[in-house]
Amino acid sequence: MKQAVKDERQALQPDLCVIGAGSAGLSVAAIASSLGASVVLIEKHKMGGECLNAGCVPSKALIAAAHQAQGVREAGRFGIRVEAPEVDFAEVQRHVKETIAAIAPMDSKERYEAMGVRVIQAEARFADAMTVLAGNATVKARSFVVATGSKPSVPAIPGLDRIRYLTNETVFDLTERPEHLVVLGGGAVGVEIAQAYRRLGVTVSLLEAGERLLAREDPEMTEVISRSLRTEGVAVRTGASIARIEQEQPGRLGILLANGERIEGSHLLVAAGREPRTGGLGLEAAGIGADASGIIVDQGLRTSNRRVYAIGDCAGGAGAGARFTHVANHHAGLVIRNALFRLPIRLGRAPVPRVVYTAPELASVGLTEAQAKAKHKTVRVLRWAFADNDRARAEKAEKGHIKAIVTPRGRILGCSIAGAHAGELIMPWVLAMGKGLKVSDLAGLVYPYPTFSEVTKSAAVEFLKPSARNPWLRRLVSLVRRLG
């Protein structure tokens, strides 16, 4: 007769228990440990979370490979004659995996244990308001931080549940190049992957149910991206409501649109947004509220259980914001201030940039023109085309423009840049907004020539030019001329 093995649970009482080892959780654990706090970090899947394994890192590696292929195709514009690129798709995917592998040690269990963090690789759930169970451990911490991230949202489309489809969690595992990739969703993930696969030689159809791509951004700026995708051969359909999806035969899908049009493809990528990961956490046992937006938090990222915070993609309610890695990292810094030092924190004080990594890129911060006009009586719109920038001309990167929205006194309300290196060029505007600088401060800086950064100066200088709406400045200039 077998002897029963007694379940001996290990009792842990750290200063901080972090659930989820994605960008947000890792940041909290690293900062807290460096400040001398005792930390338990729990992760049931892969260290590094979505960003490292199925999001930011692999997508940007794929986009980089696609950029190189497109560079070969466009080399003739510079007088360099080369043959069309031959894309080895398996090697491209190997590059993606190698990129993940190269970064993975920074997020590894071994590295965090070397920092002094106790890492438990198991599923975590709350047993009560002050206790989390994970593996054979019982964790009673002074404070808990839930950082479980988000997952792909799958729309309720007839027939979708009966076919094999891809999401960002599986698309980077493909080893053979698709014949015809149909992308469902015109958000950031959808447009980035659509363009990358087209540049890698794949026939791509992009279906968006709304009236335009990247619906949350300024339509003037998103049109630059839409036009670029169409120019490169992506079949973009907006207002495309799907009636049903059918698996016609192995390797062949049929997508029937509400207007009767039928699209056939070999693979389907569902990129229809994301939803928070909150299942299986035992939130009710801990007295933690949640809804469709995620775990409900206040402006200080606290849940209804005052011992527990929720940050990153899983945070909802008043603290629900853009689901970006840099937002998650920002949340981490805020929570450390309050959880360890009881310093007051409040969301919404730091301007948060957002970037779509297409070619050209689209980067934005603050309000769009429509949002600014809805909030303010009068605004000024400042624009400058990349085609009028000498460096952009030299590199044949003339697509796009910068658009800044400011008050009549020069306070910056928002900025969008559609153009080469937009993700880098947005930062002076982020800094200016964060530090309360005016657009005239950006105009007064000295910019190296010739650089793309001069688009910021050019747009900012537009604010200083006399105009029909600034008769006082015109009169001043006239007076100076008369005085000699």
Coordinates of C-alpha atoms in Angstrom, one line a residue:
M1 CA 0.0 0.0 0.0
K2 CA 1.4 3.4 -1.1
Q3 CA 2.1 5.8 1.7
A4 CA 0.3 9.1 1.3
V5 CA 2.6 12.1 0.7
K6 CA 1.8 15.0 2.9
D7 CA 1.4 18.3 1.0
E8 CA 3.8 20.6 2.7
R9 CA 3.3 24.2 1.6
Q10 CA 6.1 26.7 1.9
A11 CA 5.1 29.9 3.6
L12 CA 6.5 33.1 2.2
Q13 CA 6.1 36.6 3.6
P14 CA 7.8 39.0 1.2
D15 CA 7.3 42.8 1.0
L16 CA 6.0 42.4 -2.5
C17 CA 4.4 39.6 -4.5
V18 CA 4.2 40.1 -8.3
I19 CA 1.9 38.0 -10.4
G20 CA 3.0 37.9 -14.1
A21 CA 6.6 38.2 -15.5
G22 CA 5.9 40.3 -18.6
S23 CA 7.2 43.8 -19.0
A24 CA 5.1 45.3 -16.2
G25 CA 5.8 42.5 -13.6
L26 CA 9.5 42.3 -14.4
S27 CA 9.9 46.0 -14.1
V28 CA 8.3 46.0 -10.6
A29 CA 10.3 43.1 -9.4
A30 CA 13.6 44.5 -10.6
I31 CA 13.0 48.0 -9.2
A32 CA 11.7 46.7 -5.9
S33 CA 14.6 44.3 -5.4
S34 CA 17.2 46.9 -6.3
L35 CA 15.7 49.1 -3.5
G36 CA 16.2 46.3 -1.0
A37 CA 12.6 44.9 -0.8
S38 CA 12.0 41.2 -0.7
V39 CA 10.1 40.1 -3.8
V40 CA 8.3 36.9 -5.0
L41 CA 7.6 36.8 -8.7
I42 CA 5.1 34.3 -10.1
E43 CA 4.8 33.3 -13.7
K44 CA 2.9 30.3 -15.1
H45 CA 4.1 30.5 -18.7
K46 CA 7.2 32.1 -20.2
M47 CA 9.4 34.7 -18.6
G48 CA 9.2 37.9 -20.6
G49 CA 5.5 37.6 -21.3
E50 CA 3.8 38.8 -24.4
C51 CA 6.3 41.5 -25.4
L52 CA 9.3 39.2 -25.6
N53 CA 7.7 36.0 -26.9
A54 CA 4.8 37.0 -29.1
G55 CA 4.6 40.8 -29.4
C56 CA 7.0 43.7 -29.6
V57 CA 10.2 41.8 -30.1
P58 CA 9.2 39.2 -32.7
S59 CA 7.1 41.7 -34.6
K60 CA 9.9 44.2 -34.9
A61 CA 12.3 41.5 -35.9
L62 CA 9.9 40.5 -38.7
I63 CA 9.4 44.1 -39.7
A64 CA 13.2 44.6 -39.9
A65 CA 13.6 41.7 -42.2
A66 CA 10.8 43.0 -44.4
H67 CA 12.4 46.4 -44.5
Q68 CA 15.6 44.9 -45.8
A69 CA 13.7 43.1 -48.6
Q70 CA 11.9 46.3 -49.6
G71 CA 15.2 48.1 -49.6
V72 CA 16.5 45.8 -52.2
R73 CA 13.4 46.3 -54.4
E74 CA 13.8 50.1 -54.1
A75 CA 17.6 50.3 -54.6
G76 CA 17.1 51.2 -58.2
R77 CA 15.9 54.7 -57.1
F78 CA 19.4 55.4 -56.1
G79 CA 21.0 54.1 -59.3
I80 CA 21.9 50.7 -57.8
R81 CA 20.7 47.8 -60.0
V82 CA 20.1 44.5 -58.2
E83 CA 17.9 41.5 -58.8
A84 CA 14.6 41.2 -56.9
P85 CA 15.2 39.8 -53.4
E86 CA 14.7 36.1 -52.9
V87 CA 13.0 35.6 -49.5
D88 CA 13.9 32.5 -47.5
F89 CA 10.9 32.5 -45.2
A90 CA 12.3 29.9 -42.9
E91 CA 15.5 31.9 -42.4
V92 CA 13.4 35.0 -41.7
Q93 CA 11.6 33.2 -39.0
R94 CA 14.9 31.9 -37.7
H95 CA 16.0 35.5 -37.4
V96 CA 12.9 36.3 -35.4
K97 CA 13.5 33.4 -33.0
E98 CA 17.2 34.3 -32.7
T99 CA 16.2 37.8 -31.7
I100 CA 14.0 36.5 -29.0
A101 CA 16.7 34.1 -27.8
A102 CA 19.2 36.9 -27.6
I103 CA 17.0 39.1 -25.5
A104 CA 15.6 36.3 -23.3
P105 CA 18.5 36.1 -20.8
M106 CA 17.6 39.7 -19.7
D107 CA 14.2 38.4 -18.7
S108 CA 15.2 35.0 -17.4
K109 CA 14.5 33.3 -14.1
E110 CA 18.2 33.0 -13.5
R111 CA 18.8 36.7 -13.9
Y112 CA 16.0 37.7 -11.5
E113 CA 17.0 35.1 -8.9
A114 CA 20.6 36.6 -9.1
M115 CA 18.9 39.9 -8.2
G116 CA 17.5 38.3 -5.1
V117 CA 13.9 37.8 -6.5
R118 CA 12.2 34.5 -5.6
V119 CA 10.8 33.2 -8.9
I120 CA 8.0 30.7 -8.8
Q121 CA 7.0 29.1 -12.1
A122 CA 3.4 28.1 -11.5
E123 CA -0.2 29.4 -11.8
A124 CA -1.2 31.9 -9.1
R125 CA -4.6 32.4 -7.5
F126 CA -5.8 34.3 -4.5
A127 CA -7.1 32.2 -1.6
D128 CA -8.3 35.2 0.3
A129 CA -7.6 38.9 0.5
M130 CA -4.1 38.5 1.9
T131 CA -3.0 35.1 0.5
V132 CA -1.8 33.8 -2.9
L133 CA -1.2 30.2 -3.7
A134 CA 1.3 29.2 -6.3
G135 CA 2.7 25.7 -6.7
N136 CA 3.6 24.5 -3.3
A137 CA 4.0 28.0 -1.9
T138 CA 1.6 30.1 0.2
V139 CA 2.5 33.8 -0.2
K140 CA 1.3 36.4 2.3
A141 CA 2.8 39.7 1.2
R142 CA 2.6 43.3 2.4
S143 CA 1.4 44.2 -1.1
F144 CA 0.5 42.4 -4.3
V145 CA 0.9 43.5 -7.9
V146 CA -1.2 41.8 -10.6
A147 CA 0.5 42.2 -14.0
T148 CA -1.0 39.3 -16.0
G149 CA -1.2 41.3 -19.3
S150 CA -3.6 40.7 -22.1
K151 CA -4.4 38.2 -24.9
P152 CA -5.8 38.4 -28.4
S153 CA -9.5 39.2 -28.6
V154 CA -11.4 36.8 -30.9
P155 CA -14.6 38.2 -32.4
A156 CA -17.8 36.1 -32.6
I157 CA -17.8 35.5 -36.4
P158 CA -19.8 32.5 -37.7
G159 CA -17.4 29.7 -38.7
L160 CA -14.3 31.1 -37.0
D161 CA -14.4 28.6 -34.2
R162 CA -14.3 25.8 -36.8
I163 CA -11.1 26.8 -38.6
R164 CA -7.4 27.1 -37.7
Y165 CA -6.5 30.7 -37.5
L166 CA -3.5 32.7 -36.4
T167 CA -3.0 35.3 -33.8
N168 CA 0.1 37.2 -32.7
E169 CA 0.8 34.3 -30.4
T170 CA 1.1 31.8 -33.3
V171 CA 1.9 33.8 -36.4
F172 CA 5.6 33.9 -35.6
D173 CA 5.7 30.1 -35.4
L174 CA 5.1 29.7 -39.2
T175 CA 8.0 28.1 -41.0
E176 CA 6.5 28.2 -44.5
R177 CA 5.5 31.4 -46.3
P178 CA 1.7 31.7 -46.7
E179 CA 0.4 31.9 -50.2
H180 CA -2.4 34.5 -49.3
L181 CA -2.6 35.9 -45.8
V182 CA -5.9 37.5 -44.8
V183 CA -5.6 39.9 -41.9
L184 CA -8.7 40.6 -39.9
G185 CA -8.3 44.0 -38.1
G186 CA -6.9 47.3 -39.1
G187 CA -5.3 48.3 -35.8
A188 CA -1.6 48.6 -35.2
V189 CA -0.9 44.9 -35.1
G190 CA -3.0 44.3 -38.3
V191 CA -1.3 47.0 -40.4
E192 CA 2.2 46.2 -39.2
I193 CA 1.9 42.5 -40.0
A194 CA 0.1 43.0 -43.2
Q195 CA 2.8 45.3 -44.6
A196 CA 5.6 43.1 -43.4
Y197 CA 4.2 39.9 -45.0
R198 CA 3.5 41.8 -48.2
R199 CA 7.2 42.9 -48.3
L200 CA 8.2 39.3 -47.7
G201 CA 6.4 38.3 -50.9
V202 CA 3.0 37.2 -49.6
T203 CA -0.3 38.2 -51.1
V204 CA -2.1 40.1 -48.3
S205 CA -5.7 41.2 -47.8
L206 CA -6.4 43.5 -44.9
L207 CA -10.1 43.6 -43.7
E208 CA -11.3 46.3 -41.3
A209 CA -14.9 46.5 -40.2
G210 CA -14.6 50.3 -39.5
E211 CA -14.5 53.0 -42.1
R212 CA -10.7 53.5 -41.9
L213 CA -7.5 52.0 -40.5
L214 CA -6.1 52.9 -37.2
A215 CA -9.4 54.4 -36.1
R216 CA -8.1 56.0 -32.9
E217 CA -5.6 58.2 -34.7
D218 CA -6.0 61.4 -36.7
P219 CA -7.6 60.4 -40.1
E220 CA -5.3 62.9 -41.9
M221 CA -2.3 61.0 -40.6
T222 CA -3.6 57.5 -41.0
E223 CA -4.4 58.2 -44.6
V224 CA -0.6 58.4 -45.2
I225 CA -0.3 54.8 -43.8
S226 CA -3.3 53.5 -45.7
R227 CA -2.0 55.0 -49.0
S228 CA 1.5 53.4 -48.4
L229 CA 0.0 49.9 -47.8
R230 CA -2.1 50.1 -51.0
T231 CA 0.9 51.3 -53.0
E232 CA 2.9 48.3 -51.9
G233 CA 0.1 45.9 -52.9
V234 CA -1.8 45.2 -49.7
A235 CA -5.5 44.8 -50.7
V236 CA -7.1 47.1 -48.1
R237 CA -10.9 46.8 -47.5
T238 CA -12.5 49.1 -45.0
G239 CA -16.2 48.8 -44.0
A240 CA -15.7 45.1 -44.4
S241 CA -18.2 43.3 -42.2
I242 CA -17.7 39.5 -42.3
A243 CA -20.8 37.3 -42.6
R244 CA -19.0 34.0 -42.1
I245 CA -15.8 32.1 -42.6
E246 CA -15.5 28.7 -44.2
Q247 CA -12.8 26.1 -44.4
E248 CA -13.1 25.0 -48.1
Q249 CA -10.3 22.5 -48.1
P250 CA -6.9 22.1 -46.3
G251 CA -5.0 25.3 -46.9
R252 CA -7.9 27.2 -48.4
L253 CA -10.3 29.5 -46.5
G254 CA -13.3 31.4 -47.7
I255 CA -14.3 34.7 -46.1
L256 CA -17.8 35.9 -47.1
L257 CA -18.4 39.6 -46.5
A258 CA -21.8 41.1 -45.7
N259 CA -21.9 42.8 -49.1
G260 CA -21.7 39.4 -50.8
E261 CA -18.0 39.7 -51.8
R262 CA -16.0 36.5 -51.2
I263 CA -12.3 36.5 -50.4
E264 CA -10.2 33.3 -50.5
G265 CA -6.9 32.9 -48.7
S266 CA -4.5 30.3 -47.3
H267 CA -4.1 31.7 -43.8
L268 CA -6.2 34.0 -41.5
L269 CA -4.6 36.3 -38.9
V270 CA -7.0 37.6 -36.3
A271 CA -5.8 41.0 -35.1
A272 CA -9.0 42.4 -33.7
G273 CA -7.8 43.9 -30.5
R274 CA -6.8 42.6 -27.1
E275 CA -8.5 41.7 -23.8
P276 CA -7.2 41.5 -20.3
R277 CA -6.0 38.2 -18.8
T278 CA -7.9 37.8 -15.5
G279 CA -9.2 34.3 -15.5
G280 CA -8.2 31.8 -12.9
L281 CA -6.8 34.4 -10.5
G282 CA -9.4 34.0 -7.8
L283 CA -10.2 37.7 -7.8
E284 CA -13.5 37.3 -6.0
A285 CA -11.9 35.4 -3.1
A286 CA -9.6 38.5 -2.7
G287 CA -12.4 41.0 -3.0
I288 CA -11.1 42.4 -6.2
G289 CA -13.5 43.8 -8.8
A290 CA -13.1 43.3 -12.5
D291 CA -15.1 43.9 -15.7
A292 CA -14.6 43.6 -19.4
S293 CA -12.0 46.4 -19.3
G294 CA -9.9 44.5 -16.8
I295 CA -9.2 44.6 -13.1
I296 CA -10.8 47.8 -11.9
V297 CA -8.2 50.2 -10.4
D298 CA -8.4 53.8 -9.3
Q299 CA -6.1 56.6 -10.5
G300 CA -3.4 55.2 -8.1
L301 CA -3.6 51.7 -9.7
R302 CA -5.1 50.2 -6.6
T303 CA -7.9 47.6 -6.8
S304 CA -10.9 47.4 -4.4
N305 CA -8.5 45.3 -2.2
R306 CA -6.2 48.0 -0.8
R307 CA -3.3 45.5 -0.6
V308 CA -3.5 44.8 -4.3
Y309 CA -2.5 46.8 -7.4
A310 CA -3.1 45.9 -11.0
I311 CA -0.8 47.4 -13.8
G312 CA -0.2 47.1 -17.5
D313 CA -2.6 45.5 -19.9
C314 CA -4.7 43.8 -17.2
A315 CA -5.6 47.1 -15.5
G316 CA -9.2 48.4 -16.2
G317 CA -11.6 50.9 -14.9
A318 CA -10.3 54.4 -14.3
G319 CA -6.7 53.1 -14.8
A320 CA -7.5 51.4 -18.1
G321 CA -5.3 53.0 -20.7
A322 CA -3.4 52.3 -23.9
R323 CA -2.0 48.7 -23.9
F324 CA 1.7 49.5 -24.6
T325 CA 4.8 48.1 -23.1
H326 CA 6.0 51.6 -22.2
V327 CA 2.8 52.2 -20.4
A328 CA 3.2 49.0 -18.4
N329 CA 6.8 50.1 -17.5
H330 CA 5.4 53.5 -16.4
H331 CA 2.8 51.8 -14.2
A332 CA 5.6 49.8 -12.6
G333 CA 7.5 52.9 -11.5
L334 CA 4.3 54.5 -10.1
V335 CA 3.3 51.4 -8.1
I336 CA 6.8 51.1 -6.5
R337 CA 6.4 54.7 -5.2
N338 CA 3.2 53.9 -3.5
A339 CA 3.6 50.2 -2.5
L340 CA 7.0 50.6 -0.9
F341 CA 7.2 54.3 0.2
R342 CA 3.5 55.3 0.4
L343 CA 4.1 58.2 -1.8
P344 CA 1.0 59.5 -3.6
I345 CA 0.7 58.7 -7.3
R346 CA -1.8 59.6 -10.0
L347 CA -2.2 58.4 -13.6
G348 CA -2.5 60.7 -16.5
R349 CA 0.2 63.3 -15.6
A350 CA 2.8 62.0 -18.1
P351 CA 2.1 62.3 -21.8
V352 CA 2.2 58.8 -23.4
P353 CA 3.5 58.5 -27.0
R354 CA 2.1 55.8 -29.3
V355 CA 3.8 54.4 -32.4
V356 CA 2.7 52.2 -35.3
Y357 CA 5.7 50.6 -36.9
T358 CA 4.7 50.6 -40.5
A359 CA 6.7 52.3 -43.3
P360 CA 6.4 55.2 -42.9
E361 CA 5.9 55.1 -39.2
L362 CA 3.1 56.8 -37.4
A363 CA 3.8 58.4 -34.0
S364 CA 1.5 60.5 -31.9
V365 CA 1.2 62.1 -28.5
G366 CA -1.6 64.0 -26.9
L367 CA -4.8 65.1 -28.6
T368 CA -5.7 64.7 -32.3
E369 CA -7.0 67.8 -34.1
A370 CA -10.7 66.7 -33.6
Q371 CA -10.1 66.1 -29.9
A372 CA -8.4 69.4 -29.4
K373 CA -11.1 71.3 -31.2
A374 CA -13.7 69.6 -29.1
K375 CA -11.9 70.7 -25.9
H376 CA -10.6 74.2 -26.8
K377 CA -12.3 77.1 -28.4
T378 CA -9.4 78.0 -30.7
V379 CA -6.4 75.9 -31.8
R380 CA -3.7 76.3 -34.4
V381 CA -2.5 73.5 -36.6
L382 CA 1.1 73.5 -37.6
R383 CA 2.3 71.2 -40.5
W384 CA 5.5 70.5 -42.3
A385 CA 6.0 68.0 -45.1
F386 CA 8.9 65.5 -45.2
A387 CA 9.2 66.3 -48.9
D388 CA 10.5 69.8 -47.7
N389 CA 13.2 68.3 -45.5
D390 CA 16.6 68.1 -47.1
R391 CA 17.6 64.8 -45.4
A392 CA 14.4 63.2 -46.4
R393 CA 15.0 64.3 -50.0
A394 CA 18.5 62.8 -49.9
E395 CA 17.2 59.5 -48.6
K396 CA 14.0 59.5 -50.8
A397 CA 11.9 59.3 -47.7
E398 CA 9.5 62.1 -48.6
K399 CA 6.3 60.4 -47.6
G400 CA 4.3 62.0 -44.8
H401 CA 4.3 65.1 -42.7
I402 CA 4.3 66.4 -39.1
K403 CA 1.2 67.9 -37.6
A404 CA 1.1 69.7 -34.3
I405 CA -1.9 71.1 -32.5
V406 CA -1.3 74.1 -30.2
T407 CA -3.2 76.8 -28.4
P408 CA -3.1 80.4 -29.7
R409 CA -0.4 81.0 -26.9
G410 CA 1.7 78.1 -28.0
R411 CA 0.8 75.4 -25.5
I412 CA 1.2 72.0 -27.2
L413 CA -1.9 69.9 -27.1
G414 CA -0.8 67.1 -29.4
C415 CA 1.5 66.1 -32.2
S416 CA 1.3 63.4 -34.9
I417 CA 4.1 62.4 -37.3
A418 CA 3.6 60.1 -40.3
G419 CA 7.0 59.7 -41.8
A420 CA 10.5 58.1 -41.6
H421 CA 11.7 57.6 -38.0
A422 CA 8.5 59.0 -36.6
G423 CA 8.9 56.9 -33.4
E424 CA 12.2 58.7 -32.7
L425 CA 11.1 62.2 -33.9
I426 CA 8.1 62.3 -31.5
M427 CA 10.2 62.5 -28.4
P428 CA 10.9 66.3 -28.4
W429 CA 7.2 66.8 -28.4
V430 CA 6.7 64.3 -25.6
L431 CA 9.4 66.1 -23.5
A432 CA 7.9 69.5 -24.3
M433 CA 4.4 68.4 -23.2
G434 CA 5.7 66.7 -20.1
K435 CA 7.7 69.7 -19.0
G436 CA 5.2 72.4 -19.9
L437 CA 7.3 73.9 -22.7
K438 CA 5.7 75.9 -25.5
V439 CA 6.1 75.3 -29.2
S440 CA 8.3 78.4 -29.4
D441 CA 10.8 76.6 -27.1
L442 CA 11.1 73.9 -29.8
A443 CA 11.5 76.5 -32.5
G444 CA 14.3 78.2 -30.6
L445 CA 16.6 75.1 -30.4
V446 CA 19.5 74.6 -32.7
Y447 CA 19.1 71.4 -34.9
P448 CA 21.9 69.7 -36.7
Y449 CA 21.7 69.9 -40.5
P450 CA 20.7 67.9 -42.4
T451 CA 18.6 65.7 -40.2
F452 CA 15.1 64.5 -40.1
S453 CA 14.8 66.2 -36.7
E454 CA 14.5 69.5 -38.6
V455 CA 10.8 68.7 -39.4
T456 CA 10.1 69.5 -35.7
K457 CA 11.9 72.9 -36.0
S458 CA 10.1 73.7 -39.3
A459 CA 6.7 72.9 -37.9
A460 CA 7.4 74.8 -34.7
V461 CA 8.7 77.9 -36.6
E462 CA 5.4 78.0 -38.4
F463 CA 3.9 79.2 -35.2
L464 CA 6.1 82.2 -35.1
K465 CA 5.4 83.4 -38.6
P466 CA 3.1 86.4 -39.0
S467 CA -0.4 85.5 -40.2
A468 CA -3.8 87.0 -40.8
R469 CA -4.8 85.6 -37.4
N470 CA -1.9 87.5 -35.7
P471 CA -2.4 91.2 -36.6
W472 CA -0.5 92.3 -33.5
L473 CA 2.7 90.6 -34.7
R474 CA 2.2 92.1 -38.2
R475 CA 1.9 95.6 -36.8
L476 CA 5.1 95.0 -34.6
V477 CA 7.1 94.0 -37.7
S478 CA 5.8 97.0 -39.6
L479 CA 6.8 99.3 -36.7
V480 CA 10.4 97.8 -36.6
R481 CA 10.8 98.4 -40.3
R482 CA 9.7 102.0 -40.0
L483 CA 12.2 102.6 -37.2
G484 CA 14.9 101.2 -39.3

